[in-house]
Amino acid sequence: MELSVVLPEDIDEVVAGYKDCRPLIPMLHGRLAQMADKAAIRTCAKRLHMLSRQNGRLGVRFDHELEAEVFQDYLIYMYRPRGFSLVRQLYNRKVYPEKSLEQELLAGMVQARFSVFWIGVLHPEKGCSALDIISGEQLFILDQTLTQQEATGLLAAFRVFPFRGVWAHTGANMVLGKVEDTAGLQPMGRILNDQQERELNEENVRRWRTLLAGQQ
């Protein structure tokens, strides 16, 4: 399968802006995670089958070091009491100046969506062209890590958000395998509602954790 993603003319400028903003993303994620109360953490741990009881106390159990980042990603984007994620709550508070990089990132992050992607083409130092196998959309995704590895052909589940006309990766990545023969790779052509997106996220976390357990 050949992807026909057209990079914007100002892609070098966009990439430079992304590199400036990239260190702020984990900072914002850390701040968002601190906003989560015990009820939020327990609810998300239960949904992802990561809830454990030790010495009579409930907590989160990670069977692999990579799971912590995936759990945090789910917590801050998918836990939505009264319909508002932690990302939306922080954005609405306007704690950062309107034209700051932090507020620009949050404005994109409130539009984040989770899906499963096939990585078709790598663009060194920029990102990758990918096929969203749920919606069928072809995207250019800013990413500084995938281009440093043999990622072409990977099938991975993660979350993206709009950034200056393209898409950016939130950082938590779940590699599900590699697809060499794309003849049978048929997108579903579906647009998910919030509940369906959450279920897709949870389903792929379970699938990914099973794969990790088999590798240990």
PDB file of C-alpha atoms in Angstrom:
ATOM      1  CA  MET A   1       0.000   0.000   0.000  1.00  0.00           C
ATOM      2  CA  GLU A   2       1.322   3.413  -0.943  1.00  0.00           C
ATOM      3  CA  LEU A   3       0.418   6.410   1.161  1.00  0.00           C
ATOM      4  CA  SER A   4      -0.304   9.716  -0.549  1.00  0.00           C
ATOM      5  CA  VAL A   5       0.253  12.093   2.360  1.00  0.00           C
ATOM      6  CA  VAL A   6       1.316  15.530   1.150  1.00  0.00           C
ATOM      7  CA  LEU A   7       3.539  17.415   3.587  1.00  0.00           C
ATOM      8  CA  PRO A   8       2.777  21.131   3.925  1.00  0.00           C
ATOM      9  CA  GLU A   9       5.130  23.584   2.217  1.00  0.00           C
ATOM     10  CA  ASP A  10       6.183  25.005   5.581  1.00  0.00           C
ATOM     11  CA  ILE A  11       6.984  21.583   7.063  1.00  0.00           C
ATOM     12  CA  ASP A  12      10.517  22.584   8.101  1.00  0.00           C
ATOM     13  CA  GLU A  13       9.095  25.528  10.046  1.00  0.00           C
ATOM     14  CA  VAL A  14       6.441  23.287  11.615  1.00  0.00           C
ATOM     15  CA  VAL A  15       9.075  20.724  12.626  1.00  0.00           C
ATOM     16  CA  ALA A  16      11.233  23.465  14.173  1.00  0.00           C
ATOM     17  CA  GLY A  17       8.226  24.693  16.154  1.00  0.00           C
ATOM     18  CA  TYR A  18       7.445  21.162  17.275  1.00  0.00           C
ATOM     19  CA  LYS A  19      11.021  20.664  18.490  1.00  0.00           C
ATOM     20  CA  ASP A  20      10.641  23.822  20.599  1.00  0.00           C
ATOM     21  CA  CYS A  21       7.358  22.556  22.041  1.00  0.00           C
ATOM     22  CA  ARG A  22       8.276  18.883  22.462  1.00  0.00           C
ATOM     23  CA  PRO A  23       9.882  19.237  25.944  1.00  0.00           C
ATOM     24  CA  LEU A  24       6.697  20.920  27.177  1.00  0.00           C
ATOM     25  CA  ILE A  25       4.484  17.917  26.404  1.00  0.00           C
ATOM     26  CA  PRO A  26       5.784  15.611  29.193  1.00  0.00           C
ATOM     27  CA  MET A  27       5.783  18.619  31.540  1.00  0.00           C
ATOM     28  CA  LEU A  28       2.099  19.236  30.809  1.00  0.00           C
ATOM     29  CA  HIS A  29       1.327  15.529  31.112  1.00  0.00           C
ATOM     30  CA  GLY A  30       2.983  15.477  34.524  1.00  0.00           C
ATOM     31  CA  ARG A  31       0.949  18.452  35.685  1.00  0.00           C
ATOM     32  CA  LEU A  32      -2.245  16.859  34.370  1.00  0.00           C
ATOM     33  CA  ALA A  33      -1.517  13.572  36.135  1.00  0.00           C
ATOM     34  CA  GLN A  34      -1.107  15.455  39.415  1.00  0.00           C
ATOM     35  CA  MET A  35      -4.670  16.750  38.995  1.00  0.00           C
ATOM     36  CA  ALA A  36      -6.052  13.199  39.161  1.00  0.00           C
ATOM     37  CA  ASP A  37      -7.519  12.204  42.511  1.00  0.00           C
ATOM     38  CA  LYS A  38      -7.549   8.701  43.994  1.00  0.00           C
ATOM     39  CA  ALA A  39     -10.976   7.962  42.531  1.00  0.00           C
ATOM     40  CA  ALA A  40      -9.742   8.789  39.016  1.00  0.00           C
ATOM     41  CA  ILE A  41      -6.638   6.627  39.386  1.00  0.00           C
ATOM     42  CA  ARG A  42      -8.589   3.672  40.780  1.00  0.00           C
ATOM     43  CA  THR A  43     -11.284   3.931  38.105  1.00  0.00           C
ATOM     44  CA  CYS A  44      -8.737   3.945  35.292  1.00  0.00           C
ATOM     45  CA  ALA A  45      -6.701   1.146  36.863  1.00  0.00           C
ATOM     46  CA  LYS A  46      -9.862  -0.964  37.136  1.00  0.00           C
ATOM     47  CA  ARG A  47     -10.808  -0.315  33.501  1.00  0.00           C
ATOM     48  CA  LEU A  48      -7.329  -1.320  32.323  1.00  0.00           C
ATOM     49  CA  HIS A  49      -7.111  -4.328  34.681  1.00  0.00           C
ATOM     50  CA  MET A  50      -4.181  -2.762  36.510  1.00  0.00           C
ATOM     51  CA  LEU A  51      -5.869  -2.432  39.900  1.00  0.00           C
ATOM     52  CA  SER A  52      -4.288  -4.472  42.683  1.00  0.00           C
ATOM     53  CA  ARG A  53      -4.674  -4.835  46.427  1.00  0.00           C
ATOM     54  CA  GLN A  54      -1.595  -5.026  48.620  1.00  0.00           C
ATOM     55  CA  ASN A  55      -1.748  -5.121  52.398  1.00  0.00           C
ATOM     56  CA  GLY A  56      -5.409  -4.182  52.213  1.00  0.00           C
ATOM     57  CA  ARG A  57      -4.749  -1.095  50.076  1.00  0.00           C
ATOM     58  CA  LEU A  58      -5.786  -0.598  46.471  1.00  0.00           C
ATOM     59  CA  GLY A  59      -3.154   0.551  44.027  1.00  0.00           C
ATOM     60  CA  VAL A  60      -1.960   0.368  40.438  1.00  0.00           C
ATOM     61  CA  ARG A  61       0.161  -2.593  39.346  1.00  0.00           C
ATOM     62  CA  PHE A  62       2.455  -2.323  36.338  1.00  0.00           C
ATOM     63  CA  ASP A  63       3.794  -5.615  35.001  1.00  0.00           C
ATOM     64  CA  HIS A  64       6.223  -3.815  32.678  1.00  0.00           C
ATOM     65  CA  GLU A  65       7.994  -0.462  32.962  1.00  0.00           C
ATOM     66  CA  LEU A  66       6.428   0.733  29.685  1.00  0.00           C
ATOM     67  CA  GLU A  67       2.931   0.465  31.143  1.00  0.00           C
ATOM     68  CA  ALA A  68       3.256   3.522  33.387  1.00  0.00           C
ATOM     69  CA  GLU A  69       3.343   5.949  30.445  1.00  0.00           C
ATOM     70  CA  VAL A  70       0.396   4.236  28.742  1.00  0.00           C
ATOM     71  CA  PHE A  71      -1.608   4.375  31.973  1.00  0.00           C
ATOM     72  CA  GLN A  72      -0.884   8.093  32.427  1.00  0.00           C
ATOM     73  CA  ASP A  73      -1.897   8.776  28.818  1.00  0.00           C
ATOM     74  CA  TYR A  74      -5.216   7.003  29.349  1.00  0.00           C
ATOM     75  CA  LEU A  75      -5.783   8.734  32.689  1.00  0.00           C
ATOM     76  CA  ILE A  76      -5.364  12.296  31.459  1.00  0.00           C
ATOM     77  CA  TYR A  77      -7.195  11.890  28.158  1.00  0.00           C
ATOM     78  CA  MET A  78      -9.854   9.207  28.713  1.00  0.00           C
ATOM     79  CA  TYR A  79     -11.036   9.795  32.286  1.00  0.00           C
ATOM     80  CA  ARG A  80     -13.881  12.249  31.753  1.00  0.00           C
ATOM     81  CA  PRO A  81     -16.068  12.885  34.795  1.00  0.00           C
ATOM     82  CA  ARG A  82     -19.037  14.994  33.707  1.00  0.00           C
ATOM     83  CA  GLY A  83     -17.629  14.880  30.178  1.00  0.00           C
ATOM     84  CA  PHE A  84     -14.435  16.839  30.887  1.00  0.00           C
ATOM     85  CA  SER A  85     -11.008  15.217  30.638  1.00  0.00           C
ATOM     86  CA  LEU A  86      -8.146  16.453  32.783  1.00  0.00           C
ATOM     87  CA  VAL A  87      -6.703  18.032  29.622  1.00  0.00           C
ATOM     88  CA  ARG A  88      -9.929  19.948  29.025  1.00  0.00           C
ATOM     89  CA  GLN A  89     -10.048  21.047  32.665  1.00  0.00           C
ATOM     90  CA  LEU A  90      -6.514  22.481  32.579  1.00  0.00           C
ATOM     91  CA  TYR A  91      -7.132  24.178  29.226  1.00  0.00           C
ATOM     92  CA  ASN A  92     -10.353  25.787  30.501  1.00  0.00           C
ATOM     93  CA  ARG A  93      -8.603  27.169  33.572  1.00  0.00           C
ATOM     94  CA  LYS A  94      -6.389  29.372  31.346  1.00  0.00           C
ATOM     95  CA  VAL A  95      -3.466  29.080  33.745  1.00  0.00           C
ATOM     96  CA  TYR A  96      -1.092  29.781  30.855  1.00  0.00           C
ATOM     97  CA  PRO A  97      -1.165  32.993  28.770  1.00  0.00           C
ATOM     98  CA  GLU A  98      -3.402  32.736  25.706  1.00  0.00           C
ATOM     99  CA  LYS A  99      -0.544  32.908  23.176  1.00  0.00           C
ATOM    100  CA  SER A 100       1.903  30.778  25.134  1.00  0.00           C
ATOM    101  CA  LEU A 101       3.254  27.505  23.740  1.00  0.00           C
ATOM    102  CA  GLU A 102       1.693  25.670  26.688  1.00  0.00           C
ATOM    103  CA  GLN A 103      -1.790  26.947  25.933  1.00  0.00           C
ATOM    104  CA  GLU A 104      -1.335  26.253  22.211  1.00  0.00           C
ATOM    105  CA  LEU A 105      -0.409  22.658  23.015  1.00  0.00           C
ATOM    106  CA  LEU A 106      -3.374  22.263  25.350  1.00  0.00           C
ATOM    107  CA  ALA A 107      -5.698  23.632  22.654  1.00  0.00           C
ATOM    108  CA  GLY A 108      -4.500  20.835  20.395  1.00  0.00           C
ATOM    109  CA  MET A 109      -4.476  18.208  23.126  1.00  0.00           C
ATOM    110  CA  VAL A 110      -8.170  18.706  23.900  1.00  0.00           C
ATOM    111  CA  GLN A 111      -8.773  17.525  20.319  1.00  0.00           C
ATOM    112  CA  ALA A 112      -6.596  14.427  20.706  1.00  0.00           C
ATOM    113  CA  ARG A 113      -7.865  11.119  19.420  1.00  0.00           C
ATOM    114  CA  PHE A 114      -6.776   7.540  19.967  1.00  0.00           C
ATOM    115  CA  SER A 115      -6.498   5.070  17.102  1.00  0.00           C
ATOM    116  CA  VAL A 116      -4.480   2.251  15.578  1.00  0.00           C
ATOM    117  CA  PHE A 117      -2.010   3.264  12.881  1.00  0.00           C
ATOM    118  CA  TRP A 118       0.078   1.562  10.232  1.00  0.00           C
ATOM    119  CA  ILE A 119       3.401   3.348   9.739  1.00  0.00           C
ATOM    120  CA  GLY A 120       3.957   3.566   5.991  1.00  0.00           C
ATOM    121  CA  VAL A 121       6.749   6.074   5.343  1.00  0.00           C
ATOM    122  CA  LEU A 122       9.415   7.595   7.587  1.00  0.00           C
ATOM    123  CA  HIS A 123      10.545  11.184   7.051  1.00  0.00           C
ATOM    124  CA  PRO A 124      13.952  11.528   8.764  1.00  0.00           C
ATOM    125  CA  GLU A 125      14.104  14.187  11.498  1.00  0.00           C
ATOM    126  CA  LYS A 126      10.437  15.001  10.899  1.00  0.00           C
ATOM    127  CA  GLY A 127       7.990  12.169  11.533  1.00  0.00           C
ATOM    128  CA  CYS A 128       6.032   9.599   9.579  1.00  0.00           C
ATOM    129  CA  SER A 129       3.171   9.114   7.171  1.00  0.00           C
ATOM    130  CA  ALA A 130       0.639   6.722   8.639  1.00  0.00           C
ATOM    131  CA  LEU A 131      -2.698   5.122   7.855  1.00  0.00           C
ATOM    132  CA  ASP A 132      -5.395   5.283  10.511  1.00  0.00           C
ATOM    133  CA  ILE A 133      -6.872   1.809  10.125  1.00  0.00           C
ATOM    134  CA  ILE A 134     -10.047   2.786  11.987  1.00  0.00           C
ATOM    135  CA  SER A 135     -11.035   5.865   9.970  1.00  0.00           C
ATOM    136  CA  GLY A 136      -9.003   5.225   6.828  1.00  0.00           C
ATOM    137  CA  GLU A 137      -7.451   8.699   7.014  1.00  0.00           C
ATOM    138  CA  GLN A 138      -3.831   9.188   5.979  1.00  0.00           C
ATOM    139  CA  LEU A 139      -1.839  11.445   8.304  1.00  0.00           C
ATOM    140  CA  PHE A 140       1.556  13.003   8.668  1.00  0.00           C
ATOM    141  CA  ILE A 141       2.556  12.639  12.326  1.00  0.00           C
ATOM    142  CA  LEU A 142       5.362  14.605  13.951  1.00  0.00           C
ATOM    143  CA  ASP A 143       7.578  12.238  15.904  1.00  0.00           C
ATOM    144  CA  GLN A 144      11.265  12.319  16.851  1.00  0.00           C
ATOM    145  CA  THR A 145      11.573   8.691  17.973  1.00  0.00           C
ATOM    146  CA  LEU A 146       9.986   6.578  15.246  1.00  0.00           C
ATOM    147  CA  THR A 147      12.359   8.006  12.637  1.00  0.00           C
ATOM    148  CA  GLN A 148      15.315   6.708  14.647  1.00  0.00           C
ATOM    149  CA  GLN A 149      14.237   3.063  14.429  1.00  0.00           C
ATOM    150  CA  GLU A 150      13.043   0.495  11.923  1.00  0.00           C
ATOM    151  CA  ALA A 151       9.424   1.599  12.245  1.00  0.00           C
ATOM    152  CA  THR A 152       8.229   1.204   8.654  1.00  0.00           C
ATOM    153  CA  GLY A 153       5.427  -1.354   8.589  1.00  0.00           C
ATOM    154  CA  LEU A 154       4.714  -1.196  12.306  1.00  0.00           C
ATOM    155  CA  LEU A 155       1.138  -1.459  13.533  1.00  0.00           C
ATOM    156  CA  ALA A 156       0.834   0.690  16.642  1.00  0.00           C
ATOM    157  CA  ALA A 157      -1.871   2.132  18.864  1.00  0.00           C
ATOM    158  CA  PHE A 158      -1.427   5.654  20.186  1.00  0.00           C
ATOM    159  CA  ARG A 159      -2.972   9.107  20.484  1.00  0.00           C
ATOM    160  CA  VAL A 160      -2.418  12.090  18.201  1.00  0.00           C
ATOM    161  CA  PHE A 161      -3.424  15.733  18.391  1.00  0.00           C
ATOM    162  CA  PRO A 162      -3.471  18.554  15.814  1.00  0.00           C
ATOM    163  CA  PHE A 163      -0.425  20.810  15.740  1.00  0.00           C
ATOM    164  CA  ARG A 164       0.015  23.634  13.204  1.00  0.00           C
ATOM    165  CA  GLY A 165      -1.721  21.907  10.334  1.00  0.00           C
ATOM    166  CA  VAL A 166      -0.389  18.389  10.899  1.00  0.00           C
ATOM    167  CA  TRP A 167      -0.542  15.893  13.786  1.00  0.00           C
ATOM    168  CA  ALA A 168       1.681  15.211  16.783  1.00  0.00           C
ATOM    169  CA  HIS A 169       2.122  12.091  18.915  1.00  0.00           C
ATOM    170  CA  THR A 170       1.281  12.343  22.647  1.00  0.00           C
ATOM    171  CA  GLY A 171       4.171   9.994  23.398  1.00  0.00           C
ATOM    172  CA  ALA A 172       2.610   6.795  24.742  1.00  0.00           C
ATOM    173  CA  ASN A 173       3.078   4.177  22.048  1.00  0.00           C
ATOM    174  CA  MET A 174       1.900   0.551  21.943  1.00  0.00           C
ATOM    175  CA  VAL A 175       3.503  -1.510  19.168  1.00  0.00           C
ATOM    176  CA  LEU A 176       1.186  -4.368  18.226  1.00  0.00           C
ATOM    177  CA  GLY A 177       3.198  -5.988  15.451  1.00  0.00           C
ATOM    178  CA  LYS A 178       4.493  -5.488  11.946  1.00  0.00           C
ATOM    179  CA  VAL A 179       2.535  -5.709   8.711  1.00  0.00           C
ATOM    180  CA  GLU A 180       4.748  -6.578   5.755  1.00  0.00           C
ATOM    181  CA  ASP A 181       2.007  -7.600   3.315  1.00  0.00           C
ATOM    182  CA  THR A 182      -0.509  -4.754   3.179  1.00  0.00           C
ATOM    183  CA  ALA A 183      -2.814  -6.419   0.636  1.00  0.00           C
ATOM    184  CA  GLY A 184      -5.254  -7.332   3.383  1.00  0.00           C
ATOM    185  CA  LEU A 185      -4.925  -4.086   5.308  1.00  0.00           C
ATOM    186  CA  GLN A 186      -8.412  -2.682   4.885  1.00  0.00           C
ATOM    187  CA  PRO A 187      -9.389   0.406   6.948  1.00  0.00           C
ATOM    188  CA  MET A 188     -12.711   0.172   8.741  1.00  0.00           C
ATOM    189  CA  GLY A 189     -13.914   3.593   7.604  1.00  0.00           C
ATOM    190  CA  ARG A 190     -15.427   4.401  11.008  1.00  0.00           C
ATOM    191  CA  ILE A 191     -15.614   7.609  13.014  1.00  0.00           C
ATOM    192  CA  LEU A 192     -15.746   6.731  16.695  1.00  0.00           C
ATOM    193  CA  ASN A 193     -17.759   8.513  19.360  1.00  0.00           C
ATOM    194  CA  ASP A 194     -16.249   9.112  22.816  1.00  0.00           C
ATOM    195  CA  GLN A 195     -17.436   5.780  24.230  1.00  0.00           C
ATOM    196  CA  GLN A 196     -16.183   3.796  21.244  1.00  0.00           C
ATOM    197  CA  GLU A 197     -12.813   5.559  21.385  1.00  0.00           C
ATOM    198  CA  ARG A 198     -12.461   4.698  25.058  1.00  0.00           C
ATOM    199  CA  GLU A 199     -13.343   1.068  24.378  1.00  0.00           C
ATOM    200  CA  LEU A 200     -10.790   0.957  21.540  1.00  0.00           C
ATOM    201  CA  ASN A 201      -8.157   2.412  23.859  1.00  0.00           C
ATOM    202  CA  GLU A 202      -8.910  -0.152  26.571  1.00  0.00           C
ATOM    203  CA  GLU A 203      -9.030  -3.059  24.126  1.00  0.00           C
ATOM    204  CA  ASN A 204      -5.619  -2.188  22.709  1.00  0.00           C
ATOM    205  CA  VAL A 205      -4.039  -1.689  26.127  1.00  0.00           C
ATOM    206  CA  ARG A 206      -5.155  -5.225  27.039  1.00  0.00           C
ATOM    207  CA  ARG A 207      -3.883  -6.578  23.712  1.00  0.00           C
ATOM    208  CA  TRP A 208      -0.535  -4.795  24.098  1.00  0.00           C
ATOM    209  CA  ARG A 209      -0.048  -5.960  27.693  1.00  0.00           C
ATOM    210  CA  THR A 210      -0.633  -9.543  26.580  1.00  0.00           C
ATOM    211  CA  LEU A 211       2.068  -9.132  23.921  1.00  0.00           C
ATOM    212  CA  LEU A 212       4.466  -7.670  26.494  1.00  0.00           C
ATOM    213  CA  ALA A 213       3.832 -10.547  28.890  1.00  0.00           C
ATOM    214  CA  GLY A 214       4.646 -13.018  26.129  1.00  0.00           C
ATOM    215  CA  GLN A 215       7.988 -11.324  25.498  1.00  0.00           C
ATOM    216  CA  GLN A 216       9.177 -11.564  29.088  1.00  0.00           C
TER     217      GLN A 216
END
